[in-house]
GROMACS .gro file of C-alpha atoms in nm:
model
  486
    1MET     CA    1   7.613   8.462   6.352
    2LYS     CA    2   7.591   8.805   6.191
    3GLU     CA    3   7.865   9.057   6.201
    4PRO     CA    4   7.844   9.245   6.533
    5GLN     CA    5   7.953   9.574   6.398
    6ASN     CA    6   7.626   9.590   6.206
    7PRO     CA    7   7.345   9.762   6.401
    8ALA     CA    8   7.092   9.511   6.250
    9ALA     CA    9   7.298   9.217   6.396
   10GLU     CA   10   7.221   9.335   6.755
   11GLU     CA   11   6.870   9.216   6.704
   12ASP     CA   12   6.982   8.865   6.609
   13PRO     CA   13   6.848   8.637   6.879
   14GLU     CA   14   7.133   8.421   6.871
   15TYR     CA   15   7.381   8.707   6.897
   16VAL     CA   16   7.189   8.878   7.166
   17ALA     CA   17   7.181   8.557   7.378
   18ASN     CA   18   7.557   8.499   7.334
   19LEU     CA   19   7.635   8.859   7.418
   20ARG     CA   20   7.427   8.815   7.747
   21ARG     CA   21   7.623   8.492   7.827
   22ALA     CA   22   7.943   8.647   7.766
   23THR     CA   23   7.858   8.948   7.987
   24LEU     CA   24   7.741   8.712   8.264
   25ALA     CA   25   8.029   8.481   8.237
   26SER     CA   26   8.285   8.771   8.246
   27THR     CA   27   8.107   8.950   8.522
   28VAL     CA   28   8.103   8.648   8.755
   29GLY     CA   29   8.459   8.569   8.659
   30SER     CA   30   8.563   8.918   8.743
   31ALA     CA   31   8.374   8.903   9.071
   32LEU     CA   32   8.528   8.593   9.172
   33GLU     CA   33   8.896   8.715   9.087
   34TYR     CA   34   8.874   9.031   9.262
   35PHE     CA   35   8.663   8.886   9.561
   36ASP     CA   36   8.968   8.645   9.593
   37PHE     CA   37   9.249   8.922   9.551
   38ALA     CA   38   9.059   9.178   9.764
   39LEU     CA   39   9.002   8.922  10.019
   40TYR     CA   40   9.373   8.810  10.033
   41GLY     CA   41   9.467   9.180  10.020
   42LEU     CA   42   9.254   9.261  10.327
   43ALA     CA   43   9.372   8.941  10.516
   44SER     CA   44   9.742   9.024  10.431
   45ALA     CA   45   9.713   9.387  10.549
   46LEU     CA   46   9.489   9.315  10.856
   47ILE     CA   47   9.543   8.974  10.995
   48PHE     CA   48   9.789   8.708  10.812
   49ASN     CA   49  10.095   8.875  10.982
   50ARG     CA   50   9.938   8.717  11.317
   51LEU     CA   51   9.841   8.405  11.170
   52PHE     CA   52  10.116   8.300  10.937
   53PHE     CA   53  10.420   8.530  11.054
   54SER     CA   54  10.367   8.546  11.430
   55ASN     CA   55  10.750   8.472  11.484
   56LEU     CA   56  10.838   8.816  11.330
   57ASP     CA   57  10.842   9.167  11.472
   58PRO     CA   58  10.487   9.316  11.410
   59ALA     CA   59  10.597   9.572  11.153
   60MET     CA   60  10.806   9.312  10.970
   61GLY     CA   61  10.523   9.068  10.990
   62VAL     CA   62  10.308   9.312  10.800
   63VAL     CA   63  10.586   9.347  10.531
   64ALA     CA   64  10.617   8.967  10.502
   65SER     CA   65  10.239   8.933  10.476
   66LEU     CA   66  10.212   9.179  10.198
   67ALA     CA   67  10.511   9.022  10.049
   68THR     CA   68  10.297   8.706   9.998
   69PHE     CA   69  10.034   8.914   9.844
   70GLY     CA   70  10.310   9.031   9.602
   71VAL     CA   71  10.410   8.678   9.521
   72GLY     CA   72  10.085   8.622   9.343
   73PHE     CA   73  10.176   8.894   9.098
   74VAL     CA   74  10.497   8.711   9.019
   75ALA     CA   75  10.296   8.417   8.914
   76ARG     CA   76  10.053   8.618   8.719
   77PRO     CA   77  10.275   8.690   8.408
   78LEU     CA   78  10.363   8.316   8.385
   79GLY     CA   79   9.987   8.225   8.398
   80GLY     CA   80   9.906   8.505   8.137
   81LEU     CA   81  10.197   8.369   7.904
   82PHE     CA   82  10.072   8.007   7.941
   83PHE     CA   83   9.694   8.061   7.923
   84GLY     CA   84   9.722   8.363   7.686
   85THR     CA   85   9.916   8.127   7.435
   86LEU     CA   86   9.636   7.867   7.475
   87GLY     CA   87   9.373   8.127   7.431
   88ASP     CA   88   9.511   8.237   7.097
   89ARG     CA   89   9.558   7.888   6.980
   90ILE     CA   90   9.252   7.692   7.096
   91GLY     CA   91   8.999   7.968   7.165
   92ARG     CA   92   8.892   8.175   7.449
   93LYS     CA   93   8.601   7.963   7.607
   94TRP     CA   94   8.785   7.663   7.759
   95VAL     CA   95   9.076   7.860   7.879
   96LEU     CA   96   8.853   8.054   8.100
   97VAL     CA   97   8.698   7.745   8.244
   98VAL     CA   98   9.035   7.615   8.340
   99THR     CA   99   9.155   7.964   8.496
  100ILE     CA  100   8.831   7.990   8.710
  101LEU     CA  101   8.902   7.646   8.847
  102LEU     CA  102   9.260   7.717   8.942
  103MET     CA  103   9.211   8.055   9.091
  104GLY     CA  104   8.907   7.969   9.289
  105GLY     CA  105   9.026   7.641   9.409
  106SER     CA  106   9.335   7.795   9.538
  107THR     CA  107   9.134   8.050   9.733
  108THR     CA  108   8.917   7.789   9.887
  109LEU     CA  109   9.209   7.586  10.019
  110ILE     CA  110   9.374   7.904  10.167
  111GLY     CA  111   9.066   7.895  10.406
  112ALA     CA  112   9.162   7.557  10.523
  113LEU     CA  113   9.533   7.625  10.585
  114PRO     CA  114   9.677   7.570  10.935
  115THR     CA  115   9.854   7.860  11.096
  116TYR     CA  116  10.212   7.899  11.210
  117GLU     CA  117  10.135   7.814  11.567
  118SER     CA  118  10.006   7.465  11.434
  119ILE     CA  119  10.271   7.359  11.180
  120GLY     CA  120  10.539   7.619  11.208
  121ILE     CA  121  10.731   7.728  10.890
  122TRP     CA  122  10.512   7.508  10.660
  123ALA     CA  123  10.212   7.751  10.715
  124PRO     CA  124  10.380   8.046  10.532
  125ILE     CA  125  10.523   7.810  10.263
  126LEU     CA  126  10.186   7.651  10.192
  127LEU     CA  127  10.029   7.999  10.194
  128THR     CA  128  10.275   8.114   9.929
  129VAL     CA  129  10.243   7.807   9.716
  130LEU     CA  130   9.858   7.858   9.700
  131ARG     CA  131   9.912   8.228   9.663
  132LEU     CA  132  10.132   8.141   9.342
  133ALA     CA  133   9.866   7.911   9.208
  134GLN     CA  134   9.585   8.167   9.263
  135GLY     CA  135   9.825   8.423   9.067
  136PHE     CA  136   9.892   8.172   8.795
  137GLY     CA  137   9.513   8.117   8.726
  138ALA     CA  138   9.431   8.486   8.761
  139GLY     CA  139   9.695   8.576   8.517
  140ALA     CA  140   9.462   8.491   8.225
  141GLU     CA  141   9.132   8.534   8.384
  142GLN     CA  142   9.093   8.896   8.359
  143ALA     CA  143   9.259   8.927   8.012
  144GLY     CA  144   9.024   8.652   7.890
  145ALA     CA  145   8.727   8.836   8.028
  146THR     CA  146   8.840   9.158   7.866
  147VAL     CA  147   8.904   9.008   7.523
  148LEU     CA  148   8.576   8.802   7.543
  149MET     CA  149   8.356   9.109   7.592
  150ALA     CA  150   8.547   9.329   7.350
  151GLU     CA  151   8.539   9.067   7.071
  152TYR     CA  152   8.150   9.000   7.138
  153SER     CA  153   8.036   9.372   7.171
  154PRO     CA  154   7.927   9.580   6.879
  155ILE     CA  155   8.147   9.847   6.768
  156ARG     CA  156   7.937  10.150   6.879
  157ARG     CA  157   7.882  10.027   7.219
  158ARG     CA  158   8.202   9.841   7.270
  159GLY     CA  159   8.336  10.081   7.542
  160TYR     CA  160   7.999  10.059   7.748
  161LEU     CA  161   7.946   9.693   7.695
  162SER     CA  162   8.299   9.584   7.753
  163SER     CA  163   8.296   9.785   8.085
  164LEU     CA  164   7.998   9.609   8.226
  165PRO     CA  165   8.168   9.284   8.340
  166PHE     CA  166   8.414   9.494   8.516
  167ILE     CA  167   8.139   9.601   8.750
  168GLY     CA  168   8.214   9.249   8.874
  169ILE     CA  169   8.542   9.382   8.993
  170GLN     CA  170   8.357   9.619   9.214
  171LEU     CA  171   8.103   9.362   9.319
  172GLY     CA  172   8.396   9.121   9.417
  173THR     CA  173   8.579   9.389   9.606
  174LEU     CA  174   8.242   9.500   9.766
  175MET     CA  175   8.175   9.157   9.880
  176ALA     CA  176   8.526   9.109  10.038
  177SER     CA  177   8.539   9.429  10.211
  178VAL     CA  178   8.167   9.401  10.352
  179VAL     CA  179   8.245   9.050  10.461
  180TYR     CA  180   8.569   9.149  10.628
  181ALA     CA  181   8.423   9.471  10.787
  182ALA     CA  182   8.155   9.239  10.945
  183LEU     CA  183   8.406   8.959  11.062
  184SER     CA  184   8.657   9.207  11.202
  185ALA     CA  185   8.385   9.350  11.410
  186LEU     CA  186   8.359   9.026  11.594
  187PRO     CA  187   8.565   8.967  11.920
  188ASP     CA  188   8.929   8.935  11.822
  189ALA     CA  189   8.956   8.575  11.946
  190ILE     CA  190   8.674   8.446  11.722
  191PHE     CA  191   8.804   8.643  11.438
  192VAL     CA  192   9.157   8.506  11.463
  193GLU     CA  193   9.060   8.148  11.567
  194TRP     CA  194   8.826   8.070  11.280
  195ALA     CA  195   8.604   8.351  11.139
  196TRP     CA  196   8.869   8.480  10.882
  197ARG     CA  197   8.835   8.138  10.708
  198VAL     CA  198   8.471   8.177  10.629
  199PRO     CA  199   8.500   8.405  10.313
  200PHE     CA  200   8.775   8.210  10.167
  201LEU     CA  201   8.588   7.897  10.193
  202CYS     CA  202   8.266   8.049  10.045
  203SER     CA  203   8.441   8.127   9.724
  204PHE     CA  204   8.362   7.768   9.619
  205VAL     CA  205   8.008   7.885   9.554
  206LEU     CA  206   8.115   8.148   9.296
  207ILE     CA  207   8.338   7.874   9.127
  208LEU     CA  208   8.028   7.652   9.077
  209LEU     CA  209   7.819   7.944   8.934
  210ALA     CA  210   8.106   8.059   8.702
  211LEU     CA  211   8.156   7.710   8.561
  212PHE     CA  212   7.783   7.668   8.499
  213ILE     CA  213   7.761   7.976   8.295
  214ARG     CA  214   8.094   7.938   8.099
  215ALA     CA  215   8.014   7.577   7.998
  216ARG     CA  216   7.715   7.721   7.795
  217LEU     CA  217   7.913   8.000   7.631
  218LYS     CA  218   8.001   7.995   7.262
  219GLU     CA  219   8.334   8.101   7.120
  220THR     CA  220   8.371   8.471   7.029
  221PRO     CA  221   8.282   8.591   6.675
  222THR     CA  222   8.641   8.705   6.593
  223TYR     CA  223   8.799   8.381   6.689
  224VAL     CA  224   8.535   8.198   6.492
  225GLU     CA  225   8.644   8.416   6.197
  226LEU     CA  226   9.007   8.309   6.239
  227GLU     CA  227   8.909   7.944   6.248
  228LYS     CA  228   8.692   7.973   5.934
  229ASN     CA  229   8.964   8.121   5.734
  230GLU     CA  230   9.225   7.889   5.892
  231ASP     CA  231   9.417   8.173   6.019
  232VAL     CA  232   9.473   8.072   6.373
  233THR     CA  233   9.827   8.126   6.469
  234LYS     CA  234  10.041   7.834   6.611
  235GLN     CA  235  10.298   8.056   6.754
  236PRO     CA  236  10.131   8.371   6.924
  237LEU     CA  237  10.429   8.429   7.139
  238ARG     CA  238  10.653   8.472   6.853
  239GLN     CA  239  10.412   8.713   6.692
  240VAL     CA  240  10.392   8.921   7.013
  241LEU     CA  241  10.770   8.925   7.067
  242THR     CA  242  10.849   9.009   6.702
  243GLY     CA  243  10.572   9.278   6.632
  244GLY     CA  244  10.347   9.312   6.932
  245LEU     CA  245  10.580   9.453   7.198
  246PRO     CA  246  10.497   9.813   7.125
  247GLY     CA  247  10.142   9.738   7.217
  248VAL     CA  248  10.247   9.554   7.537
  249VAL     CA  249  10.458   9.848   7.641
  250ALA     CA  250  10.177  10.084   7.585
  251GLY     CA  251   9.931   9.861   7.794
  252ILE     CA  252  10.195   9.845   8.075
  253GLY     CA  253  10.215  10.221   8.082
  254LEU     CA  254   9.839  10.261   8.091
  255ARG     CA  255   9.804  10.014   8.377
  256MET     CA  256  10.056  10.148   8.623
  257ALA     CA  257   9.832  10.426   8.780
  258GLU     CA  258   9.509  10.195   8.763
  259ASN     CA  259   9.648   9.879   8.906
  260GLY     CA  260   9.923  10.020   9.121
  261GLY     CA  261   9.669  10.298   9.266
  262SER     CA  262   9.412  10.038   9.320
  263TYR     CA  263   9.617   9.802   9.532
  264MET     CA  264   9.784  10.107   9.723
  265MET     CA  265   9.437  10.210   9.823
  266GLN     CA  266   9.311   9.862   9.899
  267THR     CA  267   9.610   9.720  10.102
  268LEU     CA  268   9.872   9.971  10.176
  269ALA     CA  269   9.640  10.257  10.267
  270LEU     CA  270   9.446  10.032  10.509
  271SER     CA  271   9.769   9.887  10.669
  272PHE     CA  272   9.894  10.239  10.717
  273ALA     CA  273   9.573  10.387  10.852
  274THR     CA  274   9.511  10.091  11.100
  275GLY     CA  275   9.870  10.039  11.223
  276THR     CA  276  10.148  10.266  11.090
  277ALA     CA  277  10.013  10.623  11.095
  278ALA     CA  278  10.066  10.854  11.395
  279ALA     CA  279   9.690  10.824  11.492
  280THR     CA  280   9.548  10.478  11.385
  281VAL     CA  281   9.189  10.397  11.291
  282ASP     CA  282   8.991  10.087  11.385
  283GLN     CA  283   9.033   9.821  11.105
  284SER     CA  284   8.650   9.758  11.095
  285LEU     CA  285   8.591  10.126  11.019
  286ALA     CA  286   8.885  10.155  10.762
  287THR     CA  287   8.762   9.877  10.540
  288TRP     CA  288   8.443  10.074  10.474
  289GLY     CA  289   8.653  10.302  10.254
  290ILE     CA  290   8.679  10.011  10.010
  291THR     CA  291   8.320   9.940  10.035
  292LEU     CA  292   8.213  10.294   9.942
  293GLY     CA  293   8.479  10.303   9.674
  294ALA     CA  294   8.348   9.990   9.513
  295LEU     CA  295   7.997  10.138   9.523
  296ILE     CA  296   8.115  10.444   9.348
  297GLY     CA  297   8.300  10.219   9.101
  298ILE     CA  298   7.979  10.047   9.004
  299ALA     CA  299   7.841  10.383   8.879
  300VAL     CA  300   8.189  10.521   8.741
  301ILE     CA  301   8.287  10.225   8.529
  302PRO     CA  302   7.985  10.219   8.287
  303ILE     CA  303   7.963  10.597   8.266
  304THR     CA  304   8.328  10.641   8.167
  305GLY     CA  305   8.296  10.331   7.943
  306ARG     CA  306   8.009  10.497   7.765
  307LEU     CA  307   8.184  10.836   7.744
  308SER     CA  308   8.472  10.657   7.578
  309ASP     CA  309   8.247  10.550   7.294
  310ARG     CA  310   8.143  10.911   7.252
  311ILE     CA  311   8.469  11.115   7.284
  312GLY     CA  312   8.737  10.847   7.279
  313ARG     CA  313   8.947  10.614   7.521
  314LEU     CA  314   9.231  10.837   7.571
  315PRO     CA  315   9.068  11.164   7.700
  316ILE     CA  316   8.875  10.960   7.969
  317TYR     CA  317   9.176  10.761   8.062
  318ARG     CA  318   9.392  11.075   8.091
  319ALA     CA  319   9.135  11.240   8.325
  320GLY     CA  320   9.170  10.949   8.563
  321SER     CA  321   9.538  10.944   8.575
  322LEU     CA  322   9.563  11.334   8.635
  323PHE     CA  323   9.302  11.297   8.886
  324LEU     CA  324   9.508  11.039   9.077
  325LEU     CA  325   9.831  11.246   9.035
  326VAL     CA  326   9.678  11.538   9.189
  327PHE     CA  327   9.496  11.341   9.460
  328SER     CA  328   9.807  11.153   9.565
  329PHE     CA  329   9.947  11.413   9.822
  330PRO     CA  330   9.630  11.538   9.996
  331GLY     CA  331   9.510  11.194  10.010
  332TRP     CA  332   9.800  11.037  10.182
  333TRP     CA  333   9.811  11.337  10.418
  334LEU     CA  334   9.459  11.273  10.517
  335LEU     CA  335   9.528  10.909  10.587
  336GLN     CA  336   9.768  10.989  10.865
  337THR     CA  337   9.528  11.221  11.036
  338GLY     CA  338   9.359  10.934  11.221
  339SER     CA  339   9.024  11.074  11.131
  340PRO     CA  340   8.786  10.784  11.046
  341VAL     CA  341   8.586  11.005  10.813
  342ALA     CA  342   8.898  11.128  10.638
  343VAL     CA  343   9.036  10.771  10.603
  344ILE     CA  344   8.701  10.636  10.461
  345ALA     CA  345   8.663  10.926  10.222
  346THR     CA  346   9.013  10.908  10.090
  347VAL     CA  347   9.018  10.540  10.018
  348ALA     CA  348   8.656  10.573   9.864
  349ILE     CA  349   8.757  10.861   9.632
  350GLY     CA  350   9.099  10.739   9.542
  351TYR     CA  351   8.973  10.393   9.456
  352GLY     CA  352   8.633  10.471   9.346
  353VAL     CA  353   8.680  10.775   9.126
  354GLY     CA  354   9.055  10.783   9.049
  355VAL     CA  355   9.126  10.424   8.969
  356ASN     CA  356   8.782  10.343   8.823
  357THR     CA  357   8.785  10.635   8.569
  358MET     CA  358   9.063  10.466   8.408
  359LEU     CA  359   8.918  10.122   8.434
  360GLY     CA  360   8.608  10.206   8.225
  361PRO     CA  361   8.773  10.275   7.896
  362GLN     CA  362   9.054  10.032   7.962
  363CYS     CA  363   8.809   9.744   7.911
  364ALA     CA  364   8.787   9.801   7.548
  365MET     CA  365   9.111   9.988   7.489
  366LEU     CA  366   9.356   9.701   7.576
  367PRO     CA  367   9.192   9.450   7.332
  368GLU     CA  368   9.191   9.726   7.071
  369LEU     CA  369   9.561   9.762   7.099
  370PHE     CA  370   9.619   9.427   6.947
  371GLY     CA  371   9.558   9.234   6.634
  372ASN     CA  372   9.327   8.933   6.617
  373ARG     CA  373   9.569   8.651   6.598
  374HIS     CA  374   9.759   8.720   6.922
  375ARG     CA  375   9.500   8.946   7.110
  376TYR     CA  376   9.457   8.712   7.415
  377LEU     CA  377   9.830   8.686   7.465
  378GLY     CA  378   9.893   9.053   7.412
  379VAL     CA  379   9.647   9.164   7.652
  380ALA     CA  380   9.741   8.891   7.922
  381MET     CA  381  10.117   9.013   7.883
  382ALA     CA  382  10.026   9.394   7.915
  383ARG     CA  383   9.796   9.327   8.210
  384GLU     CA  384  10.023   9.099   8.410
  385LEU     CA  385  10.361   9.249   8.356
  386SER     CA  386  10.199   9.574   8.479
  387ALA     CA  387  10.052   9.383   8.768
  388VAL     CA  388  10.403   9.292   8.872
  389LEU     CA  389  10.557   9.633   8.823
  390ALA     CA  390  10.262   9.821   8.968
  391GLY     CA  391  10.016   9.617   9.189
  392GLY     CA  392  10.268   9.363   9.299
  393LEU     CA  393  10.539   9.599   9.408
  394ALA     CA  394  10.291   9.868   9.555
  395GLY     CA  395  10.227   9.685   9.894
  396VAL     CA  396  10.595   9.563   9.957
  397VAL     CA  397  10.767   9.887   9.845
  398GLY     CA  398  10.512  10.100  10.024
  399ALA     CA  399  10.522   9.899  10.338
  400TRP     CA  400  10.901   9.914  10.318
  401MET     CA  401  10.903  10.290  10.272
  402LEU     CA  402  10.671  10.335  10.576
  403ALA     CA  403  10.874  10.099  10.789
  404VAL     CA  404  11.222  10.263  10.729
  405SER     CA  405  11.062  10.627  10.749
  406ASP     CA  406  10.862  10.549  11.067
  407GLY     CA  407  10.544  10.602  10.894
  408ASN     CA  408  10.623  10.914  10.693
  409TRP     CA  409  10.313  10.964  10.455
  410LEU     CA  410  10.501  11.160  10.205
  411LEU     CA  411  10.682  10.851  10.059
  412PRO     CA  412  10.376  10.659   9.949
  413ALA     CA  413  10.220  10.985   9.815
  414ILE     CA  414  10.531  11.037   9.595
  415TYR     CA  415  10.528  10.670   9.478
  416MET     CA  416  10.160  10.697   9.381
  417ALA     CA  417  10.201  11.008   9.203
  418THR     CA  418  10.492  10.878   9.007
  419LEU     CA  419  10.272  10.591   8.896
  420ALA     CA  420  10.002  10.836   8.776
  421ALA     CA  421  10.276  11.036   8.594
  422ILE     CA  422  10.377  10.736   8.406
  423THR     CA  423  10.017  10.656   8.294
  424THR     CA  424   9.959  11.019   8.187
  425ALA     CA  425  10.253  10.999   7.966
  426ALA     CA  426  10.141  10.670   7.821
  427THR     CA  427   9.813  10.827   7.719
  428VAL     CA  428  10.003  11.096   7.522
  429LEU     CA  429  10.206  10.830   7.339
  430THR     CA  430   9.942  10.566   7.284
  431PRO     CA  431   9.713  10.609   6.967
  432GLU     CA  432   9.348  10.643   6.995
  433THR     CA  433   9.160  10.308   6.937
  434ARG     CA  434   8.783  10.387   6.961
  435GLY     CA  435   8.608  10.228   6.665
  436ARG     CA  436   8.886   9.984   6.566
  437ASP     CA  437   8.781   9.683   6.377
  438LEU     CA  438   8.894   9.367   6.593
  439LEU     CA  439   8.905   9.146   6.301
  440ARG     CA  440   9.226   9.322   6.182
  441ILE     CA  441   9.549   9.133   6.206
  442GLU     CA  442   9.795   9.426   6.278
  443ASP     CA  443   9.827   9.600   6.613
  444ALA     CA  444   9.716   9.949   6.666
  445VAL     CA  445  10.037  10.082   6.807
  446ARG     CA  446  10.225  10.001   6.496
  447ILE     CA  447  10.022  10.208   6.263
  448SER     CA  448  10.064  10.570   6.229
  449ASP     CA  449   9.797  10.815   6.246
  450ASP     CA  450   9.819  10.873   5.875
  451GLU     CA  451   9.788  10.501   5.798
  452GLN     CA  452   9.487  10.454   6.031
  453GLY     CA  453   9.295  10.741   5.872
  454PRO     CA  454   9.019  10.916   6.046
  455LEU     CA  455   8.819  10.735   6.326
  456PRO     CA  456   8.473  10.650   6.232
  457ASP     CA  457   8.181  10.817   6.387
  458VAL     CA  458   8.071  10.528   6.607
  459SER     CA  459   7.852  10.747   6.838
  460ALA     CA  460   7.600  10.840   6.577
  461PRO     CA  461   7.374  10.548   6.450
  462SER     CA  462   7.378  10.441   6.099
  463PRO     CA  463   7.068  10.340   5.885
  464ARG     CA  464   6.945  10.013   5.944
  465GLY     CA  465   7.146   9.740   5.776
  466VAL     CA  466   7.436   9.980   5.664
  467GLU     CA  467   7.762   9.852   5.742
  468PRO     CA  468   7.985  10.117   5.920
  469SER     CA  469   8.337  10.148   5.788
  470SER     CA  470   8.616  10.095   6.037
  471GLY     CA  471   8.832  10.363   5.862
  472THR     CA  472   8.889  10.529   5.517
  473PRO     CA  473   8.853  10.333   5.196
  474ALA     CA  474   9.237  10.295   5.184
  475ASP     CA  475   9.241  10.157   5.534
  476VAL     CA  476   8.978   9.903   5.449
  477GLY     CA  477   9.175   9.800   5.128
  478ARG     CA  478   9.472   9.729   5.364
  479ARG     CA  479   9.285   9.476   5.577
  480ASP     CA  480   9.367   9.109   5.540
  481ARG     CA  481   9.013   9.051   5.434
  482VAL     CA  482   8.766   9.294   5.288
  483GLU     CA  483   8.458   9.118   5.363
  484HIS     CA  484   8.380   8.966   5.705
  485SER     CA  485   8.089   8.729   5.804
  486VAL     CA  486   8.066   8.552   6.143
   0.00000   0.00000   0.00000
């Protein structure tokens, strides 16, 4: 397969076919992961307190329900560590097959769980175990999809093409919110008795589709290059711990607003608007905010991914974090008004515009932060540690804030603004990665601006067959290999 950074290579039928398969495999996997997680998030915010924690006070039942949602985030770093290490040692493809089975299988089994009324304390215990298994598989699924697409994409369109599978995030969220909006409109007795199980059980269909696509997928060009040169590391964890931690820290900072803001809008905001606010909104109406936000995200993600190819990852990312920072206070004030229109618009704009403006450039940026030998593990650690610190704590801490303050909207607003401020600071401290050669071994964060040299002009087409440089001549000379052929 020809070097994907060469424009002529993009016309190679084999490369085009594999790029198409990679895009489809990543999109379906992302859709399944976020269908599962959005589904669980919605259920934990709207109904799991009645099904699995019916012995508790209603307000504390919501806290306990959202705590099981957060438990999945505890397992995600462990899954990212385990599968990320395998991904750097044996390749991306088969790790992604295993993670989809573990993640999707756990979701299907949740739909078959008995409730607290049937088996007592074992119901929340089994729910927690399956949520841990779901999180363990998901810990490397999104990192793998991110690395897969970045390593397959040609350099000039990496931001745009890498963002396309993340439309799957919106599709999965959209499917979950539409399904739950429809089911929650049913009579309450039917919804509580059996209808809530249907979407969990239906995730089995997505598992089969994802397995079919991924079984036909070939390994990424950059990993093939490592194998060809016998440069595959046996200890990716040691490499990350001894040299890759700056990239992990940068990735965590970049994810605080995106991941934390996403789950605050998808879970905490709904729980607040439908049960805690001074004037509550019907839950079947409130979920339409996520639906509209996902539709907005389908447009925002590829647009911001393409813009990041033209003007850089950091300016686009910073625009999203600043938007969420400014939006936090008026947004949470609108949520407590009890106006269905205000609630739907707030969730849709906060999630659809604020969060997804950051997600578009992130798809290419996180893999660009790390060297080729430990990229999978580095991305997995950055994503999943931030998922614990941001997304996992968002629901629990936010619900606790609302419980102890008798539903004061100002506390979660301050919380979300703080997450946005952390990410804004991270965009100032992180180097620009647009146009970086993914065959390089060293991490981007460890190289000063002087060492990296000027960024290549990846927005303008080069003459047919002319290989673009990924830096200055001195920079090229510092690579571990001067010539690459995949």
